[in-house]
């Protein structure tokens, strides 16, 4: 009997069970301090002139309801990805994220950074406190990943094998240091860095898939890719689908929950309709992220 993609959120847990999975691991989830989250939501509320399409937040709910819904979907582990847009923010965001994870057993402890003199120090402290995922947002932060103030940060992350979920692609809005070039130079200096390219590098899919072929520790998360919404603004080239199969071991689930303009089930269904089969789906929805996180634990 064929496995059918979920047509609504209630169907997601059954879909995961049909694949033989205990649940999903989503490496691109945001829980933020309320005042920060509301600013993020206001950004998306104003996104239509930039994108040409509306971006309604599907899960504009209070934090307890968002947590309960994520669990009801069968998501076993997720980070609370925080990210600064100016100096002086990262340290207190890290404190918030680590405290949130300590109070939320299924939340992966996470941290972030900004190019500033104390970045290595506060990030090392976050790793000592258990952070296993780090977020870098080059577009919102507006910083150059090649900044000398970050050399020690990248080296620290590489040494500890901690994955960094990095928004380095040019979508939905191009930044001064987005695109494959700047982060590619960082990888040339730190080839052991566990880089997770957010949004599959949207819209530069081909360049970021090539980056993953050149560096064995580069992963790509699926956040928003292949969905009807993303296909309207940054369609994924059909001729690149076979590369997703070639890189089956280094594609991981990401969703951008709760800041998505469609139900969570649609992201899962979009992955299913690629037609790459149950083994690929099991790897993407759970196994690849589990292995990546186990490598951190082993370190």
PDB file of C-alpha atoms in Angstrom:
ATOM      1  CA  UNK A   1       0.000   0.000   0.000  1.00  0.00           C
ATOM      2  CA  UNK A   2       1.564   3.335  -1.037  1.00  0.00           C
ATOM      3  CA  UNK A   3       2.413   5.966   1.576  1.00  0.00           C
ATOM      4  CA  UNK A   4       0.388   9.102   0.935  1.00  0.00           C
ATOM      5  CA  UNK A   5       1.653  12.580   1.813  1.00  0.00           C
ATOM      6  CA  UNK A   6      -0.106  14.378   4.687  1.00  0.00           C
ATOM      7  CA  UNK A   7      -2.876  16.697   3.565  1.00  0.00           C
ATOM      8  CA  UNK A   8      -3.155  18.481   6.929  1.00  0.00           C
ATOM      9  CA  UNK A   9      -1.256  18.786  10.185  1.00  0.00           C
ATOM     10  CA  UNK A  10      -3.278  16.043  11.877  1.00  0.00           C
ATOM     11  CA  UNK A  11      -2.014  13.575   9.276  1.00  0.00           C
ATOM     12  CA  UNK A  12       1.701  14.282   9.841  1.00  0.00           C
ATOM     13  CA  UNK A  13       2.271  11.864  12.784  1.00  0.00           C
ATOM     14  CA  UNK A  14       0.631   9.013  10.869  1.00  0.00           C
ATOM     15  CA  UNK A  15       2.756   9.796   7.841  1.00  0.00           C
ATOM     16  CA  UNK A  16       5.933   9.611   9.928  1.00  0.00           C
ATOM     17  CA  UNK A  17       4.816   6.292  11.425  1.00  0.00           C
ATOM     18  CA  UNK A  18       4.083   4.928   7.955  1.00  0.00           C
ATOM     19  CA  UNK A  19       7.703   5.711   7.038  1.00  0.00           C
ATOM     20  CA  UNK A  20       8.832   3.753  10.078  1.00  0.00           C
ATOM     21  CA  UNK A  21      10.074   6.832  11.920  1.00  0.00           C
ATOM     22  CA  UNK A  22       9.598   7.604  15.625  1.00  0.00           C
ATOM     23  CA  UNK A  23       9.023  11.233  14.631  1.00  0.00           C
ATOM     24  CA  UNK A  24      10.864  14.097  12.948  1.00  0.00           C
ATOM     25  CA  UNK A  25      13.854  16.264  13.858  1.00  0.00           C
ATOM     26  CA  UNK A  26      13.436  19.837  12.623  1.00  0.00           C
ATOM     27  CA  UNK A  27      16.659  21.880  12.706  1.00  0.00           C
ATOM     28  CA  UNK A  28      15.104  25.201  11.664  1.00  0.00           C
ATOM     29  CA  UNK A  29      12.538  26.289  14.249  1.00  0.00           C
ATOM     30  CA  UNK A  30      12.280  29.663  15.954  1.00  0.00           C
ATOM     31  CA  UNK A  31      11.244  30.389  19.505  1.00  0.00           C
ATOM     32  CA  UNK A  32      12.215  33.920  20.501  1.00  0.00           C
ATOM     33  CA  UNK A  33      11.563  36.386  23.310  1.00  0.00           C
ATOM     34  CA  UNK A  34       8.064  37.748  22.666  1.00  0.00           C
ATOM     35  CA  UNK A  35       9.141  41.298  21.853  1.00  0.00           C
ATOM     36  CA  UNK A  36      11.698  40.014  19.339  1.00  0.00           C
ATOM     37  CA  UNK A  37       9.259  37.542  17.777  1.00  0.00           C
ATOM     38  CA  UNK A  38       6.623  40.231  17.318  1.00  0.00           C
ATOM     39  CA  UNK A  39       9.177  42.379  15.457  1.00  0.00           C
ATOM     40  CA  UNK A  40       9.919  39.413  13.188  1.00  0.00           C
ATOM     41  CA  UNK A  41       6.222  38.969  12.513  1.00  0.00           C
ATOM     42  CA  UNK A  42       5.877  42.660  11.636  1.00  0.00           C
ATOM     43  CA  UNK A  43       8.680  42.221   9.078  1.00  0.00           C
ATOM     44  CA  UNK A  44       6.748  39.426   7.359  1.00  0.00           C
ATOM     45  CA  UNK A  45       3.510  41.415   7.558  1.00  0.00           C
ATOM     46  CA  UNK A  46       5.236  44.058   5.399  1.00  0.00           C
ATOM     47  CA  UNK A  47       6.885  41.599   2.989  1.00  0.00           C
ATOM     48  CA  UNK A  48       4.381  41.799   0.118  1.00  0.00           C
ATOM     49  CA  UNK A  49       5.977  44.815  -1.675  1.00  0.00           C
ATOM     50  CA  UNK A  50       9.332  43.018  -1.566  1.00  0.00           C
ATOM     51  CA  UNK A  51       8.139  39.556  -2.619  1.00  0.00           C
ATOM     52  CA  UNK A  52       5.021  40.301  -4.617  1.00  0.00           C
ATOM     53  CA  UNK A  53       3.046  37.878  -2.419  1.00  0.00           C
ATOM     54  CA  UNK A  54       1.527  38.096   1.061  1.00  0.00           C
ATOM     55  CA  UNK A  55       3.244  36.273   3.932  1.00  0.00           C
ATOM     56  CA  UNK A  56       0.550  35.520   6.520  1.00  0.00           C
ATOM     57  CA  UNK A  57       1.945  33.863   9.675  1.00  0.00           C
ATOM     58  CA  UNK A  58       0.072  30.560  10.038  1.00  0.00           C
ATOM     59  CA  UNK A  59       1.037  29.939  13.656  1.00  0.00           C
ATOM     60  CA  UNK A  60       0.672  33.411  15.167  1.00  0.00           C
ATOM     61  CA  UNK A  61      -0.105  31.858  18.516  1.00  0.00           C
ATOM     62  CA  UNK A  62       1.030  32.179  22.115  1.00  0.00           C
ATOM     63  CA  UNK A  63       4.158  30.218  22.971  1.00  0.00           C
ATOM     64  CA  UNK A  64       2.445  27.329  24.843  1.00  0.00           C
ATOM     65  CA  UNK A  65       0.128  26.692  21.894  1.00  0.00           C
ATOM     66  CA  UNK A  66       3.045  26.717  19.452  1.00  0.00           C
ATOM     67  CA  UNK A  67       4.954  24.223  21.578  1.00  0.00           C
ATOM     68  CA  UNK A  68       1.949  21.947  21.919  1.00  0.00           C
ATOM     69  CA  UNK A  69       1.299  22.007  18.182  1.00  0.00           C
ATOM     70  CA  UNK A  70       4.888  21.231  17.255  1.00  0.00           C
ATOM     71  CA  UNK A  71       4.755  18.200  19.540  1.00  0.00           C
ATOM     72  CA  UNK A  72       1.398  17.125  18.135  1.00  0.00           C
ATOM     73  CA  UNK A  73       3.033  17.007  14.691  1.00  0.00           C
ATOM     74  CA  UNK A  74       5.483  14.382  15.921  1.00  0.00           C
ATOM     75  CA  UNK A  75       8.520  16.686  15.989  1.00  0.00           C
ATOM     76  CA  UNK A  76      10.834  15.044  18.519  1.00  0.00           C
ATOM     77  CA  UNK A  77      13.669  17.588  18.673  1.00  0.00           C
ATOM     78  CA  UNK A  78      13.933  21.215  17.556  1.00  0.00           C
ATOM     79  CA  UNK A  79      16.071  24.252  18.407  1.00  0.00           C
ATOM     80  CA  UNK A  80      14.892  27.706  19.428  1.00  0.00           C
ATOM     81  CA  UNK A  81      16.999  29.548  16.859  1.00  0.00           C
ATOM     82  CA  UNK A  82      17.746  33.102  17.956  1.00  0.00           C
ATOM     83  CA  UNK A  83      19.764  35.651  15.981  1.00  0.00           C
ATOM     84  CA  UNK A  84      20.957  39.232  16.576  1.00  0.00           C
ATOM     85  CA  UNK A  85      20.771  42.187  14.207  1.00  0.00           C
ATOM     86  CA  UNK A  86      23.252  44.406  16.050  1.00  0.00           C
ATOM     87  CA  UNK A  87      26.162  44.210  18.523  1.00  0.00           C
ATOM     88  CA  UNK A  88      25.363  43.512  22.151  1.00  0.00           C
ATOM     89  CA  UNK A  89      22.364  41.260  21.492  1.00  0.00           C
ATOM     90  CA  UNK A  90      23.857  37.793  21.102  1.00  0.00           C
ATOM     91  CA  UNK A  91      24.900  37.199  24.711  1.00  0.00           C
ATOM     92  CA  UNK A  92      21.460  37.840  26.201  1.00  0.00           C
ATOM     93  CA  UNK A  93      19.755  35.979  23.348  1.00  0.00           C
ATOM     94  CA  UNK A  94      21.971  32.988  24.168  1.00  0.00           C
ATOM     95  CA  UNK A  95      20.965  33.203  27.819  1.00  0.00           C
ATOM     96  CA  UNK A  96      17.304  33.242  26.809  1.00  0.00           C
ATOM     97  CA  UNK A  97      17.656  30.320  24.359  1.00  0.00           C
ATOM     98  CA  UNK A  98      19.585  28.161  26.824  1.00  0.00           C
ATOM     99  CA  UNK A  99      17.112  28.858  29.618  1.00  0.00           C
ATOM    100  CA  UNK A 100      14.235  28.076  27.265  1.00  0.00           C
ATOM    101  CA  UNK A 101      15.853  24.752  26.308  1.00  0.00           C
ATOM    102  CA  UNK A 102      16.507  23.895  29.957  1.00  0.00           C
ATOM    103  CA  UNK A 103      12.791  24.323  30.645  1.00  0.00           C
ATOM    104  CA  UNK A 104      11.757  22.531  27.430  1.00  0.00           C
ATOM    105  CA  UNK A 105      13.242  19.001  27.333  1.00  0.00           C
ATOM    106  CA  UNK A 106      12.623  18.391  23.607  1.00  0.00           C
ATOM    107  CA  UNK A 107      14.246  21.696  22.619  1.00  0.00           C
ATOM    108  CA  UNK A 108      17.872  21.485  21.494  1.00  0.00           C
ATOM    109  CA  UNK A 109      20.080  23.981  23.357  1.00  0.00           C
ATOM    110  CA  UNK A 110      21.178  26.607  20.847  1.00  0.00           C
ATOM    111  CA  UNK A 111      23.128  29.836  20.597  1.00  0.00           C
ATOM    112  CA  UNK A 112      24.104  32.600  18.186  1.00  0.00           C
ATOM    113  CA  UNK A 113      26.820  35.228  17.672  1.00  0.00           C
ATOM    114  CA  UNK A 114      27.695  38.558  16.053  1.00  0.00           C
ATOM    115  CA  UNK A 115      31.103  39.908  14.930  1.00  0.00           C
ATOM    116  CA  UNK A 116      32.201  41.640  18.139  1.00  0.00           C
ATOM    117  CA  UNK A 117      35.294  41.348  20.356  1.00  0.00           C
ATOM    118  CA  UNK A 118      33.680  39.041  22.937  1.00  0.00           C
ATOM    119  CA  UNK A 119      32.023  36.672  20.436  1.00  0.00           C
ATOM    120  CA  UNK A 120      34.415  33.761  20.988  1.00  0.00           C
ATOM    121  CA  UNK A 121      34.103  34.106  24.749  1.00  0.00           C
ATOM    122  CA  UNK A 122      30.317  34.113  24.999  1.00  0.00           C
ATOM    123  CA  UNK A 123      29.971  31.395  22.360  1.00  0.00           C
ATOM    124  CA  UNK A 124      32.475  29.179  24.208  1.00  0.00           C
ATOM    125  CA  UNK A 125      30.395  29.762  27.331  1.00  0.00           C
ATOM    126  CA  UNK A 126      27.225  28.730  25.469  1.00  0.00           C
ATOM    127  CA  UNK A 127      28.907  25.531  24.283  1.00  0.00           C
ATOM    128  CA  UNK A 128      30.002  24.767  27.854  1.00  0.00           C
ATOM    129  CA  UNK A 129      26.374  25.215  28.885  1.00  0.00           C
ATOM    130  CA  UNK A 130      25.294  22.606  26.356  1.00  0.00           C
ATOM    131  CA  UNK A 131      24.536  24.390  23.073  1.00  0.00           C
ATOM    132  CA  UNK A 132      24.524  21.833  20.233  1.00  0.00           C
ATOM    133  CA  UNK A 133      23.195  24.057  17.407  1.00  0.00           C
ATOM    134  CA  UNK A 134      24.195  27.610  16.483  1.00  0.00           C
ATOM    135  CA  UNK A 135      22.375  30.125  14.287  1.00  0.00           C
ATOM    136  CA  UNK A 136      24.001  32.633  11.940  1.00  0.00           C
ATOM    137  CA  UNK A 137      21.807  35.019   9.931  1.00  0.00           C
ATOM    138  CA  UNK A 138      23.922  36.952   7.442  1.00  0.00           C
ATOM    139  CA  UNK A 139      20.976  38.760   5.885  1.00  0.00           C
ATOM    140  CA  UNK A 140      19.359  40.044   9.075  1.00  0.00           C
ATOM    141  CA  UNK A 141      22.686  40.582  10.848  1.00  0.00           C
ATOM    142  CA  UNK A 142      24.152  42.316   7.823  1.00  0.00           C
ATOM    143  CA  UNK A 143      27.637  41.105   8.677  1.00  0.00           C
ATOM    144  CA  UNK A 144      30.432  39.595   6.634  1.00  0.00           C
ATOM    145  CA  UNK A 145      31.181  35.996   7.689  1.00  0.00           C
ATOM    146  CA  UNK A 146      34.834  36.675   6.742  1.00  0.00           C
ATOM    147  CA  UNK A 147      35.121  39.367   9.426  1.00  0.00           C
ATOM    148  CA  UNK A 148      38.363  38.731  11.373  1.00  0.00           C
ATOM    149  CA  UNK A 149      36.323  38.966  14.588  1.00  0.00           C
ATOM    150  CA  UNK A 150      34.647  35.699  13.535  1.00  0.00           C
ATOM    151  CA  UNK A 151      37.759  33.652  12.707  1.00  0.00           C
ATOM    152  CA  UNK A 152      37.839  32.278  16.240  1.00  0.00           C
ATOM    153  CA  UNK A 153      34.096  31.604  16.182  1.00  0.00           C
ATOM    154  CA  UNK A 154      34.272  29.445  13.069  1.00  0.00           C
ATOM    155  CA  UNK A 155      37.342  27.656  14.409  1.00  0.00           C
ATOM    156  CA  UNK A 156      35.585  26.966  17.713  1.00  0.00           C
ATOM    157  CA  UNK A 157      32.500  25.561  15.991  1.00  0.00           C
ATOM    158  CA  UNK A 158      34.595  23.407  13.671  1.00  0.00           C
ATOM    159  CA  UNK A 159      36.643  22.024  16.554  1.00  0.00           C
ATOM    160  CA  UNK A 160      33.525  21.089  18.532  1.00  0.00           C
ATOM    161  CA  UNK A 161      31.675  19.771  15.459  1.00  0.00           C
ATOM    162  CA  UNK A 162      28.693  21.981  16.309  1.00  0.00           C
ATOM    163  CA  UNK A 163      26.392  22.578  13.325  1.00  0.00           C
ATOM    164  CA  UNK A 164      25.683  26.198  12.448  1.00  0.00           C
ATOM    165  CA  UNK A 165      22.396  26.838  10.661  1.00  0.00           C
ATOM    166  CA  UNK A 166      23.383  29.733   8.442  1.00  0.00           C
ATOM    167  CA  UNK A 167      21.082  31.928   6.398  1.00  0.00           C
ATOM    168  CA  UNK A 168      23.637  32.707   3.710  1.00  0.00           C
ATOM    169  CA  UNK A 169      21.400  32.585   0.632  1.00  0.00           C
ATOM    170  CA  UNK A 170      20.048  35.691  -1.084  1.00  0.00           C
ATOM    171  CA  UNK A 171      16.371  34.995  -0.412  1.00  0.00           C
ATOM    172  CA  UNK A 172      13.923  36.394   0.463  1.00  0.00           C
ATOM    173  CA  UNK A 173      15.959  39.609   0.504  1.00  0.00           C
ATOM    174  CA  UNK A 174      19.550  39.962  -0.670  1.00  0.00           C
ATOM    175  CA  UNK A 175      22.074  41.103   1.899  1.00  0.00           C
ATOM    176  CA  UNK A 176      25.467  42.722   1.497  1.00  0.00           C
ATOM    177  CA  UNK A 177      27.240  39.446   2.325  1.00  0.00           C
ATOM    178  CA  UNK A 178      24.804  36.750   1.237  1.00  0.00           C
ATOM    179  CA  UNK A 179      25.403  34.346  -1.646  1.00  0.00           C
ATOM    180  CA  UNK A 180      27.816  31.464  -1.933  1.00  0.00           C
ATOM    181  CA  UNK A 181      30.993  33.571  -2.204  1.00  0.00           C
ATOM    182  CA  UNK A 182      31.506  34.909   1.337  1.00  0.00           C
ATOM    183  CA  UNK A 183      30.536  31.723   3.185  1.00  0.00           C
ATOM    184  CA  UNK A 184      32.509  29.704   0.640  1.00  0.00           C
ATOM    185  CA  UNK A 185      35.646  31.595   1.657  1.00  0.00           C
ATOM    186  CA  UNK A 186      34.921  30.755   5.304  1.00  0.00           C
ATOM    187  CA  UNK A 187      34.694  27.064   4.395  1.00  0.00           C
ATOM    188  CA  UNK A 188      37.979  27.257   2.510  1.00  0.00           C
ATOM    189  CA  UNK A 189      39.606  28.375   5.769  1.00  0.00           C
ATOM    190  CA  UNK A 190      37.550  26.039   8.002  1.00  0.00           C
ATOM    191  CA  UNK A 191      36.732  22.942   5.927  1.00  0.00           C
ATOM    192  CA  UNK A 192      35.698  20.961   9.019  1.00  0.00           C
ATOM    193  CA  UNK A 193      32.898  23.399   9.823  1.00  0.00           C
ATOM    194  CA  UNK A 194      29.480  21.700  10.041  1.00  0.00           C
ATOM    195  CA  UNK A 195      27.581  24.248   7.955  1.00  0.00           C
ATOM    196  CA  UNK A 196      23.825  23.799   7.526  1.00  0.00           C
ATOM    197  CA  UNK A 197      22.730  26.052   4.656  1.00  0.00           C
ATOM    198  CA  UNK A 198      19.287  27.381   5.510  1.00  0.00           C
ATOM    199  CA  UNK A 199      16.536  27.312   2.902  1.00  0.00           C
ATOM    200  CA  UNK A 200      18.708  25.118   0.648  1.00  0.00           C
ATOM    201  CA  UNK A 201      20.496  28.380  -0.250  1.00  0.00           C
ATOM    202  CA  UNK A 202      17.391  29.816  -1.928  1.00  0.00           C
ATOM    203  CA  UNK A 203      17.451  31.068  -4.666  1.00  0.00           C
ATOM    204  CA  UNK A 204      21.022  29.960  -5.498  1.00  0.00           C
ATOM    205  CA  UNK A 205      20.221  26.278  -5.226  1.00  0.00           C
ATOM    206  CA  UNK A 206      22.765  25.090  -7.775  1.00  0.00           C
ATOM    207  CA  UNK A 207      25.669  26.992  -6.195  1.00  0.00           C
ATOM    208  CA  UNK A 208      24.944  25.742  -2.689  1.00  0.00           C
ATOM    209  CA  UNK A 209      24.403  22.157  -3.836  1.00  0.00           C
ATOM    210  CA  UNK A 210      27.793  22.414  -5.507  1.00  0.00           C
ATOM    211  CA  UNK A 211      29.258  23.718  -2.239  1.00  0.00           C
ATOM    212  CA  UNK A 212      27.916  20.617  -0.489  1.00  0.00           C
ATOM    213  CA  UNK A 213      29.521  18.406  -3.118  1.00  0.00           C
ATOM    214  CA  UNK A 214      32.883  20.099  -2.513  1.00  0.00           C
ATOM    215  CA  UNK A 215      32.794  20.064   1.306  1.00  0.00           C
ATOM    216  CA  UNK A 216      31.844  16.852   3.078  1.00  0.00           C
ATOM    217  CA  UNK A 217      30.519  18.635   6.187  1.00  0.00           C
ATOM    218  CA  UNK A 218      28.110  20.972   4.389  1.00  0.00           C
ATOM    219  CA  UNK A 219      24.428  20.184   4.884  1.00  0.00           C
ATOM    220  CA  UNK A 220      21.356  21.925   3.489  1.00  0.00           C
ATOM    221  CA  UNK A 221      18.039  22.360   5.266  1.00  0.00           C
ATOM    222  CA  UNK A 222      14.734  22.173   3.443  1.00  0.00           C
ATOM    223  CA  UNK A 223      13.167  25.260   5.021  1.00  0.00           C
ATOM    224  CA  UNK A 224      10.397  26.487   2.696  1.00  0.00           C
ATOM    225  CA  UNK A 225      12.013  24.871  -0.349  1.00  0.00           C
ATOM    226  CA  UNK A 226       9.686  23.063  -2.781  1.00  0.00           C
ATOM    227  CA  UNK A 227       6.534  24.524  -1.193  1.00  0.00           C
ATOM    228  CA  UNK A 228       3.953  26.210  -3.404  1.00  0.00           C
ATOM    229  CA  UNK A 229       4.861  29.536  -1.760  1.00  0.00           C
ATOM    230  CA  UNK A 230       8.584  29.186  -2.507  1.00  0.00           C
ATOM    231  CA  UNK A 231       7.924  27.923  -6.008  1.00  0.00           C
ATOM    232  CA  UNK A 232       6.207  31.248  -6.745  1.00  0.00           C
ATOM    233  CA  UNK A 233       9.173  33.374  -5.658  1.00  0.00           C
ATOM    234  CA  UNK A 234      12.221  31.089  -6.094  1.00  0.00           C
ATOM    235  CA  UNK A 235      11.366  27.891  -7.981  1.00  0.00           C
ATOM    236  CA  UNK A 236      13.664  24.916  -7.553  1.00  0.00           C
ATOM    237  CA  UNK A 237      15.053  23.822 -10.968  1.00  0.00           C
ATOM    238  CA  UNK A 238      13.723  20.324 -11.796  1.00  0.00           C
ATOM    239  CA  UNK A 239      17.065  19.334 -13.302  1.00  0.00           C
ATOM    240  CA  UNK A 240      18.656  19.651  -9.858  1.00  0.00           C
ATOM    241  CA  UNK A 241      16.379  17.092  -8.189  1.00  0.00           C
ATOM    242  CA  UNK A 242      18.798  14.191  -8.910  1.00  0.00           C
ATOM    243  CA  UNK A 243      21.463  16.081  -6.921  1.00  0.00           C
ATOM    244  CA  UNK A 244      19.187  15.943  -3.891  1.00  0.00           C
ATOM    245  CA  UNK A 245      19.376  12.168  -4.189  1.00  0.00           C
ATOM    246  CA  UNK A 246      23.170  12.227  -4.611  1.00  0.00           C
ATOM    247  CA  UNK A 247      23.370  14.299  -1.410  1.00  0.00           C
ATOM    248  CA  UNK A 248      20.702  12.265   0.395  1.00  0.00           C
ATOM    249  CA  UNK A 249      22.862  11.980   3.510  1.00  0.00           C
ATOM    250  CA  UNK A 250      23.248  15.748   3.883  1.00  0.00           C
ATOM    251  CA  UNK A 251      19.752  17.147   3.475  1.00  0.00           C
ATOM    252  CA  UNK A 252      17.970  17.851   6.769  1.00  0.00           C
ATOM    253  CA  UNK A 253      14.454  18.917   7.635  1.00  0.00           C
ATOM    254  CA  UNK A 254      13.879  22.606   8.301  1.00  0.00           C
ATOM    255  CA  UNK A 255      10.518  24.369   8.443  1.00  0.00           C
ATOM    256  CA  UNK A 256      10.837  27.952   9.829  1.00  0.00           C
ATOM    257  CA  UNK A 257       7.964  27.152  12.214  1.00  0.00           C
ATOM    258  CA  UNK A 258       6.070  29.203  13.322  1.00  0.00           C
ATOM    259  CA  UNK A 259       6.857  31.914  10.748  1.00  0.00           C
ATOM    260  CA  UNK A 260       5.464  30.110   7.699  1.00  0.00           C
ATOM    261  CA  UNK A 261       2.599  31.165   5.417  1.00  0.00           C
ATOM    262  CA  UNK A 262       1.106  27.660   5.098  1.00  0.00           C
ATOM    263  CA  UNK A 263       0.505  24.621   7.323  1.00  0.00           C
ATOM    264  CA  UNK A 264       3.481  22.571   8.513  1.00  0.00           C
ATOM    265  CA  UNK A 265       2.082  19.551   6.659  1.00  0.00           C
ATOM    266  CA  UNK A 266       2.632  21.337   3.358  1.00  0.00           C
ATOM    267  CA  UNK A 267       6.419  21.373   3.866  1.00  0.00           C
ATOM    268  CA  UNK A 268       6.374  17.617   4.511  1.00  0.00           C
ATOM    269  CA  UNK A 269       4.103  16.977   1.531  1.00  0.00           C
ATOM    270  CA  UNK A 270       6.370  19.104  -0.685  1.00  0.00           C
ATOM    271  CA  UNK A 271       9.293  16.833   0.192  1.00  0.00           C
ATOM    272  CA  UNK A 272       7.196  13.748  -0.545  1.00  0.00           C
ATOM    273  CA  UNK A 273       6.155  14.977  -3.970  1.00  0.00           C
ATOM    274  CA  UNK A 274       9.795  15.194  -5.083  1.00  0.00           C
ATOM    275  CA  UNK A 275       9.429  11.449  -5.625  1.00  0.00           C
ATOM    276  CA  UNK A 276      12.799  10.493  -4.140  1.00  0.00           C
ATOM    277  CA  UNK A 277      11.352   7.606  -2.129  1.00  0.00           C
ATOM    278  CA  UNK A 278      10.938   6.445   1.481  1.00  0.00           C
ATOM    279  CA  UNK A 279      14.645   5.955   2.218  1.00  0.00           C
ATOM    280  CA  UNK A 280      15.396   9.546   1.197  1.00  0.00           C
ATOM    281  CA  UNK A 281      12.477  10.829   3.267  1.00  0.00           C
ATOM    282  CA  UNK A 282      13.557   8.878   6.349  1.00  0.00           C
ATOM    283  CA  UNK A 283      17.040  10.324   6.030  1.00  0.00           C
ATOM    284  CA  UNK A 284      15.814  13.901   5.592  1.00  0.00           C
ATOM    285  CA  UNK A 285      13.025  13.882   8.158  1.00  0.00           C
ATOM    286  CA  UNK A 286      15.000  12.251  10.945  1.00  0.00           C
ATOM    287  CA  UNK A 287      18.155  10.213  10.400  1.00  0.00           C
ATOM    288  CA  UNK A 288      20.553  12.821   8.981  1.00  0.00           C
ATOM    289  CA  UNK A 289      19.885  15.317  11.779  1.00  0.00           C
ATOM    290  CA  UNK A 290      20.124  12.553  14.401  1.00  0.00           C
ATOM    291  CA  UNK A 291      23.557  11.605  13.075  1.00  0.00           C
ATOM    292  CA  UNK A 292      24.703  15.236  12.913  1.00  0.00           C
ATOM    293  CA  UNK A 293      23.668  15.844  16.520  1.00  0.00           C
ATOM    294  CA  UNK A 294      25.213  12.576  17.686  1.00  0.00           C
ATOM    295  CA  UNK A 295      28.518  13.762  16.214  1.00  0.00           C
ATOM    296  CA  UNK A 296      28.334  16.832  18.468  1.00  0.00           C
ATOM    297  CA  UNK A 297      27.626  14.650  21.466  1.00  0.00           C
ATOM    298  CA  UNK A 298      30.571  12.429  20.565  1.00  0.00           C
ATOM    299  CA  UNK A 299      32.825  15.473  20.576  1.00  0.00           C
TER     300      UNK A 299
END
